[in-house]
mmCIF file of C-alpha atoms in Angstrom:
data_model
loop_
_atom_site.group_PDB
_atom_site.id
_atom_site.type_symbol
_atom_site.label_atom_id
_atom_site.label_comp_id
_atom_site.label_asym_id
_atom_site.label_seq_id
_atom_site.Cartn_x
_atom_site.Cartn_y
_atom_site.Cartn_z
ATOM 1 C CA MET H 1 23.175 -52.672 -23.243
ATOM 2 C CA ARG H 2 19.578 -52.016 -22.176
ATOM 3 C CA THR H 3 19.921 -54.667 -19.603
ATOM 4 C CA SER H 4 23.019 -52.994 -18.300
ATOM 5 C CA ARG H 5 21.134 -49.774 -18.043
ATOM 6 C CA ASN H 6 18.249 -51.279 -16.437
ATOM 7 C CA GLY H 7 20.376 -52.897 -13.921
ATOM 8 C CA SER H 8 22.006 -49.477 -12.983
ATOM 9 C CA THR H 9 18.823 -47.835 -12.811
ATOM 10 C CA PHE H 10 17.424 -50.296 -10.366
ATOM 11 C CA VAL H 11 20.677 -50.144 -8.089
ATOM 12 C CA LEU H 12 20.358 -46.240 -8.044
ATOM 13 C CA ALA H 13 16.797 -46.460 -6.895
ATOM 14 C CA VAL H 14 17.816 -48.965 -4.318
ATOM 15 C CA ALA H 15 20.528 -46.569 -3.126
ATOM 16 C CA LEU H 16 17.913 -43.744 -2.820
ATOM 17 C CA VAL H 17 14.941 -45.644 -1.184
ATOM 18 C CA VAL H 18 16.640 -48.327 1.006
ATOM 19 C CA PRO H 19 18.352 -45.982 3.535
ATOM 20 C CA PHE H 20 15.069 -44.160 3.923
ATOM 21 C CA VAL H 21 13.286 -47.220 4.620
ATOM 22 C CA VAL H 22 15.846 -48.518 7.069
ATOM 23 C CA CYS H 23 16.126 -45.119 8.941
ATOM 24 C CA ALA H 24 12.319 -44.733 9.058
ATOM 25 C CA VAL H 25 12.004 -48.231 10.636
ATOM 26 C CA LEU H 26 14.874 -47.560 13.123
ATOM 27 C CA TYR H 27 13.324 -44.478 14.142
ATOM 28 C CA PHE H 28 10.465 -46.302 15.947
ATOM 29 C CA PHE H 29 13.259 -48.129 17.881
ATOM 30 C CA ARG H 30 15.372 -45.146 18.717
ATOM 31 C CA ASP H 31 14.852 -45.559 22.515
ATOM 32 C CA SER H 32 16.200 -49.045 22.324
ATOM 33 C CA VAL H 33 18.864 -48.891 19.625
ATOM 34 C CA VAL H 34 21.627 -46.519 20.122
ATOM 35 C CA ASN H 35 22.899 -44.388 17.152
ATOM 36 C CA THR H 36 26.102 -46.384 16.951
ATOM 37 C CA ASN H 37 24.440 -49.755 16.215
ATOM 38 C CA ALA H 38 21.886 -47.864 13.923
ATOM 39 C CA ALA H 39 24.904 -46.595 12.053
ATOM 40 C CA LEU H 40 26.424 -50.089 11.667
ATOM 41 C CA VAL H 41 23.182 -51.289 10.142
ATOM 42 C CA LEU H 42 23.421 -48.324 7.630
ATOM 43 C CA VAL H 43 27.071 -49.287 6.888
ATOM 44 C CA LEU H 44 25.821 -52.672 6.160
ATOM 45 C CA VAL H 45 23.437 -50.979 3.584
ATOM 46 C CA VAL H 46 26.100 -48.722 2.035
ATOM 47 C CA VAL H 47 28.459 -51.808 1.673
ATOM 48 C CA ALA H 48 25.781 -53.904 -0.062
ATOM 49 C CA VAL H 49 25.011 -51.097 -2.566
ATOM 50 C CA ALA H 50 28.556 -50.344 -3.081
ATOM 51 C CA ALA H 51 29.642 -53.877 -3.623
ATOM 52 C CA THR H 52 27.599 -53.740 -6.918
ATOM 53 C CA GLY H 53 30.512 -51.757 -8.382
ATOM 54 C CA TYR H 54 28.544 -48.805 -9.517
ATOM 55 C CA ARG H 55 30.297 -45.832 -8.119
ATOM 56 C CA ALA H 56 27.288 -43.229 -8.435
ATOM 57 C CA ALA H 57 25.108 -45.913 -6.328
ATOM 58 C CA GLY H 58 27.679 -46.309 -3.637
ATOM 59 C CA ILE H 59 28.049 -42.453 -3.266
ATOM 60 C CA ILE H 60 24.363 -41.959 -3.416
ATOM 61 C CA ALA H 61 23.651 -44.652 -0.807
ATOM 62 C CA ALA H 62 26.051 -43.121 1.585
ATOM 63 C CA LEU H 63 24.593 -39.591 0.974
ATOM 64 C CA SER H 64 21.291 -41.113 1.462
ATOM 65 C CA CYS H 65 22.089 -42.882 4.689
ATOM 66 C CA GLY H 66 23.629 -39.786 5.953
ATOM 67 C CA MET H 67 20.889 -37.415 5.216
ATOM 68 C CA TRP H 68 18.098 -39.737 6.629
ATOM 69 C CA PHE H 69 20.324 -40.761 9.666
ATOM 70 C CA ASP H 70 20.234 -36.879 10.271
ATOM 71 C CA PHE H 71 16.441 -36.708 9.750
ATOM 72 C CA PHE H 72 15.323 -39.753 11.753
ATOM 73 C CA LEU H 73 17.806 -40.569 14.269
ATOM 74 C CA SER H 74 19.662 -37.442 15.293
ATOM 75 C CA PRO H 75 18.236 -34.866 17.410
ATOM 76 C CA PRO H 76 16.564 -32.701 16.529
ATOM 77 C CA TYR H 77 14.256 -35.322 14.799
ATOM 78 C CA HIS H 78 12.525 -34.724 11.578
ATOM 79 C CA ARG H 79 14.952 -31.925 10.820
ATOM 80 C CA PHE H 80 17.912 -31.867 8.539
ATOM 81 C CA ALA H 81 20.310 -30.346 11.331
ATOM 82 C CA ILE H 82 22.773 -32.330 13.522
ATOM 83 C CA THR H 83 23.639 -30.557 16.847
ATOM 84 C CA ASP H 84 25.701 -33.744 18.384
ATOM 85 C CA ARG H 85 29.177 -34.036 17.623
ATOM 86 C CA THR H 86 29.090 -37.884 17.664
ATOM 87 C CA ASP H 87 26.143 -38.017 15.316
ATOM 88 C CA ILE H 88 28.267 -35.634 12.836
ATOM 89 C CA GLU H 89 31.227 -38.015 12.986
ATOM 90 C CA THR H 90 28.991 -40.824 12.205
ATOM 91 C CA THR H 91 27.458 -39.169 9.305
ATOM 92 C CA VAL H 92 30.793 -38.330 7.891
ATOM 93 C CA LEU H 93 32.099 -41.998 8.506
ATOM 94 C CA LEU H 94 29.182 -43.313 6.534
ATOM 95 C CA LEU H 95 30.113 -41.018 3.597
ATOM 96 C CA LEU H 96 33.758 -42.274 3.892
ATOM 97 C CA VAL H 97 32.794 -45.841 4.036
ATOM 98 C CA GLY H 98 30.406 -45.539 0.951
ATOM 99 C CA VAL H 99 33.172 -44.118 -1.296
ATOM 100 C CA ALA H 100 35.988 -46.383 0.230
ATOM 101 C CA VAL H 101 33.813 -49.599 -0.429
ATOM 102 C CA THR H 102 32.676 -48.406 -3.880
ATOM 103 C CA GLU H 103 36.399 -48.032 -4.875
ATOM 104 C CA ILE H 104 37.306 -51.453 -3.586
ATOM 105 C CA ALA H 105 34.477 -53.303 -5.374
ATOM 106 C CA LEU H 106 35.400 -51.451 -8.628
ATOM 107 C CA TRP H 107 38.974 -52.307 -8.157
ATOM 108 C CA GLY H 108 37.865 -55.930 -7.580
ATOM 109 C CA ARG H 109 35.816 -55.975 -10.701
ATOM 110 C CA ARG H 110 38.580 -54.663 -12.692
ATOM 111 C CA GLN H 111 41.008 -57.256 -11.520
ATOM 112 C CA GLN H 112 38.318 -60.097 -12.177
ATOM 113 C CA ALA H 113 37.684 -58.715 -15.599
ATOM 114 C CA GLY H 114 41.345 -58.424 -16.440
ATOM 115 C CA SER H 115 41.698 -62.346 -15.103
ATOM 116 C CA SER H 116 38.992 -63.319 -17.311
ATOM 117 C CA ARG H 117 40.662 -61.479 -20.443
ATOM 118 C CA ARG H 118 43.853 -63.221 -19.742
ATOM 119 C CA ASP H 119 42.266 -66.572 -19.591
ATOM 120 C CA GLY H 120 40.517 -65.950 -22.903
ATOM 121 C CA TYR H 121 43.879 -64.964 -24.328
ATOM 122 C CA LEU H 122 45.441 -68.163 -23.203
ATOM 123 C CA ALA H 123 42.708 -70.145 -24.561
ATOM 124 C CA GLY H 124 43.176 -68.524 -28.039
ATOM 125 C CA ILE H 125 46.976 -69.179 -28.091
ATOM 126 C CA VAL H 126 46.488 -72.645 -26.847
ATOM 127 C CA GLU H 127 43.842 -73.188 -29.580
ATOM 128 C CA ALA H 128 45.986 -71.783 -32.429
ATOM 129 C CA ALA H 129 48.978 -73.905 -31.190
ATOM 130 C CA ASN H 130 46.896 -77.127 -31.148
ATOM 131 C CA THR H 131 45.906 -76.175 -34.710
ATOM 132 C CA VAL H 132 49.281 -75.755 -35.654
ATOM 133 C CA ALA H 133 50.594 -79.045 -34.026
ATOM 134 C CA THR H 134 47.996 -81.170 -35.077
ATOM 135 C CA GLY H 135 47.424 -79.667 -38.602
ATOM 136 C CA SER H 136 43.724 -79.838 -38.090
ATOM 137 C CA ALA H 137 43.062 -76.774 -40.111
ATOM 138 C CA THR H 138 44.404 -75.339 -43.439
ATOM 139 C CA PRO H 139 46.788 -72.371 -43.282
ATOM 140 C CA SER H 140 44.012 -70.071 -44.678
ATOM 141 C CA ALA H 141 41.583 -71.116 -42.056
ATOM 142 C CA LEU H 142 43.978 -70.677 -39.194
ATOM 143 C CA ILE H 143 44.814 -67.068 -40.731
ATOM 144 C CA GLU H 144 41.097 -66.267 -40.723
ATOM 145 C CA HIS H 145 40.787 -67.511 -37.333
ATOM 146 C CA VAL H 146 43.733 -65.510 -35.877
ATOM 147 C CA GLU H 147 42.656 -62.545 -37.670
ATOM 148 C CA ARG H 148 39.161 -62.684 -35.840
ATOM 149 C CA GLN H 149 41.037 -63.117 -32.562
ATOM 150 C CA ILE H 150 43.505 -60.126 -33.110
ATOM 151 C CA VAL H 151 40.589 -57.825 -33.879
ATOM 152 C CA THR H 152 38.996 -58.823 -30.505
ATOM 153 C CA ILE H 153 42.123 -58.810 -28.416
ATOM 154 C CA LEU H 154 43.326 -55.554 -29.610
ATOM 155 C CA ASP H 155 39.793 -54.049 -29.823
ATOM 156 C CA ILE H 156 40.500 -52.604 -33.416
ATOM 157 C CA ASP H 157 38.591 -52.402 -36.773
ATOM 158 C CA ASP H 158 40.082 -54.990 -39.041
ATOM 159 C CA CYS H 159 43.046 -57.360 -39.376
ATOM 160 C CA ARG H 160 44.050 -58.679 -42.667
ATOM 161 C CA PHE H 161 46.700 -61.079 -43.934
ATOM 162 C CA ASP H 162 48.977 -59.801 -46.564
ATOM 163 C CA SER H 163 51.906 -61.558 -48.072
ATOM 164 C CA GLY H 164 54.216 -58.647 -48.619
ATOM 165 C CA THR H 165 56.461 -56.667 -46.278
ATOM 166 C CA GLY H 166 57.249 -53.734 -48.558
ATOM 167 C CA ALA H 167 55.326 -50.579 -47.284
ATOM 168 C CA ARG H 168 56.510 -48.453 -44.494
ATOM 169 C CA HIS H 169 53.704 -48.671 -41.998
ATOM 170 C CA PRO H 170 53.997 -48.363 -38.306
ATOM 171 C CA ARG H 171 54.808 -51.739 -36.786
ATOM 172 C CA LEU H 172 53.827 -53.909 -33.783
ATOM 173 C CA ASN H 173 57.075 -55.355 -32.758
ATOM 174 C CA ASN H 174 57.869 -58.577 -31.130
ATOM 175 C CA ASP H 175 58.234 -57.035 -27.782
ATOM 176 C CA GLY H 176 54.933 -55.498 -27.821
ATOM 177 C CA SER H 177 55.907 -52.167 -28.662
ATOM 178 C CA VAL H 178 54.419 -50.073 -31.582
ATOM 179 C CA SER H 179 56.901 -47.970 -33.678
ATOM 180 C CA ARG H 180 56.760 -45.686 -36.491
ATOM 181 C CA GLN H 181 60.084 -45.014 -38.471
ATOM 182 C CA ASP H 182 62.161 -46.019 -35.346
ATOM 183 C CA HIS H 183 60.044 -43.738 -33.008
ATOM 184 C CA VAL H 184 58.253 -45.671 -30.237
ATOM 185 C CA ILE H 185 54.562 -44.751 -29.850
ATOM 186 C CA ASN H 186 53.177 -44.572 -26.285
ATOM 187 C CA VAL H 187 50.059 -46.759 -26.945
ATOM 188 C CA ASP H 188 48.748 -46.556 -23.349
ATOM 189 C CA ARG H 189 48.495 -42.718 -23.703
ATOM 190 C CA ASP H 190 48.040 -42.150 -27.298
ATOM 191 C CA GLY H 191 46.455 -45.429 -28.705
ATOM 192 C CA LEU H 192 47.367 -47.094 -31.762
ATOM 193 C CA PRO H 193 47.790 -45.046 -35.018
ATOM 194 C CA THR H 194 44.441 -44.060 -36.601
ATOM 195 C CA ASP H 195 45.919 -42.601 -39.834
ATOM 196 C CA ASP H 196 47.544 -45.643 -41.185
ATOM 197 C CA ARG H 197 47.544 -49.261 -41.036
ATOM 198 C CA ILE H 198 49.726 -51.268 -38.528
ATOM 199 C CA GLU H 199 52.010 -53.852 -39.637
ATOM 200 C CA LEU H 200 52.532 -57.162 -37.528
ATOM 201 C CA LEU H 201 55.153 -59.231 -39.235
ATOM 202 C CA ILE H 202 54.483 -63.097 -39.426
ATOM 203 C CA GLU H 203 57.917 -64.668 -38.675
ATOM 204 C CA ASN H 204 59.208 -68.086 -37.789
ATOM 205 C CA GLY H 205 62.830 -68.944 -37.428
ATOM 206 C CA GLY H 206 64.079 -65.472 -38.541
ATOM 207 C CA SER H 207 61.992 -65.859 -41.748
ATOM 208 C CA VAL H 208 59.348 -63.580 -42.693
ATOM 209 C CA HIS H 209 56.141 -65.133 -44.105
ATOM 210 C CA GLY H 210 53.913 -62.056 -44.746
ATOM 211 C CA ARG H 211 52.209 -59.849 -42.189
ATOM 212 C CA PHE H 212 48.957 -58.775 -40.542
ATOM 213 C CA LEU H 213 47.743 -55.146 -41.460
ATOM 214 C CA LEU H 214 45.955 -53.841 -38.565
ATOM 215 C CA THR H 215 43.216 -50.985 -38.895
ATOM 216 C CA ALA H 216 42.392 -48.875 -35.917
ATOM 217 C CA SER H 217 40.834 -45.903 -37.745
ATOM 218 C CA THR H 218 37.370 -45.319 -36.321
ATOM 219 C CA ARG H 219 38.161 -44.892 -32.535
ATOM 220 C CA ILE H 220 41.232 -44.801 -30.408
ATOM 221 C CA ALA H 221 42.378 -48.162 -29.208
ATOM 222 C CA ARG H 222 44.615 -48.426 -26.240
ATOM 223 C CA PRO H 223 45.502 -52.269 -26.002
ATOM 224 C CA ASP H 224 47.867 -52.910 -23.061
ATOM 225 C CA LEU H 225 51.177 -54.640 -23.290
ATOM 226 C CA ASP H 226 49.714 -58.021 -22.620
ATOM 227 C CA GLN H 227 47.165 -57.791 -25.453
ATOM 228 C CA ARG H 228 49.814 -56.588 -27.819
ATOM 229 C CA LEU H 229 51.966 -59.572 -26.691
ATOM 230 C CA VAL H 230 49.193 -62.003 -27.405
ATOM 231 C CA ALA H 231 48.748 -60.657 -30.888
ATOM 232 C CA VAL H 232 52.403 -61.178 -31.603
ATOM 233 C CA THR H 233 52.325 -64.608 -30.233
ATOM 234 C CA LEU H 234 49.158 -65.527 -32.462
ATOM 235 C CA ALA H 235 51.068 -64.064 -35.378
ATOM 236 C CA GLY H 236 53.905 -66.450 -34.512
ATOM 237 C CA GLN H 237 51.556 -69.374 -34.473
ATOM 238 C CA VAL H 238 50.427 -68.595 -38.101
ATOM 239 C CA GLY H 239 54.221 -68.136 -39.071
ATOM 240 C CA ALA H 240 54.927 -71.802 -37.704
ATOM 241 C CA ALA H 241 51.965 -73.017 -39.697
ATOM 242 C CA LEU H 242 53.128 -71.317 -42.995
ATOM 243 C CA ALA H 243 56.706 -72.531 -42.273
ATOM 244 C CA ALA H 244 55.520 -76.018 -42.012
ATOM 245 C CA THR H 245 53.532 -75.864 -45.177
ATOM 246 C CA THR H 246 56.630 -74.458 -46.993
ATOM 247 C CA GLY H 247 58.664 -77.108 -45.689
ATOM 248 C CA THR H 248 56.193 -79.702 -46.480
ATOM 249 C CA THR H 249 55.882 -78.377 -50.036
ATOM 250 C CA THR H 250 59.526 -78.221 -50.539
#
């Protein structure tokens, strides 16, 4: 957290200082560099800062570029006043580019983060499936492993195996929906229930072998449908392991 805060502070400082330095340098070449070319240089500065994905930094860089472009490169020099229509349009475009590139960078980071999460979910499912297929771990060890994975995937407080199925808790269903007494909860909007544990049945071949009781009481968790389906799939792997153990015992 401290590293992230220091990084964002550094990026904000760059967003403030670099446009000033670039415009100050370009001021000494104002007779040989037309303002449109100077604006392109400033666009590169804005794009570089905005590409970090910090929304505030991208906007600050755009504002700083527009301000110092006005001060150093737009007559009357050394005053915050623009009289030329072209320079006004250039300043406005700098601001728009900064906002647009920042949002594009944020979108790209969100897509990358989502892809990484999906890869992690898939790895967890494959690992659990391999454990079931090879029998390399006892059912209790597999249960503990899946409990930890479900806590991480759903971003909840706790997940505990229970051999019963009696209480009427809210339920995470096989299709990824969450329901309470036949009423479907909008998890994306309202989050998982915080006033009760959530039941995730452990099934295999139509037989119930227990359940996971999920606790999300200290904060509102809003796992998306993919995350909820991964949790259901992992519970199914435990169901397969328990069914195999029961069959062997029998």
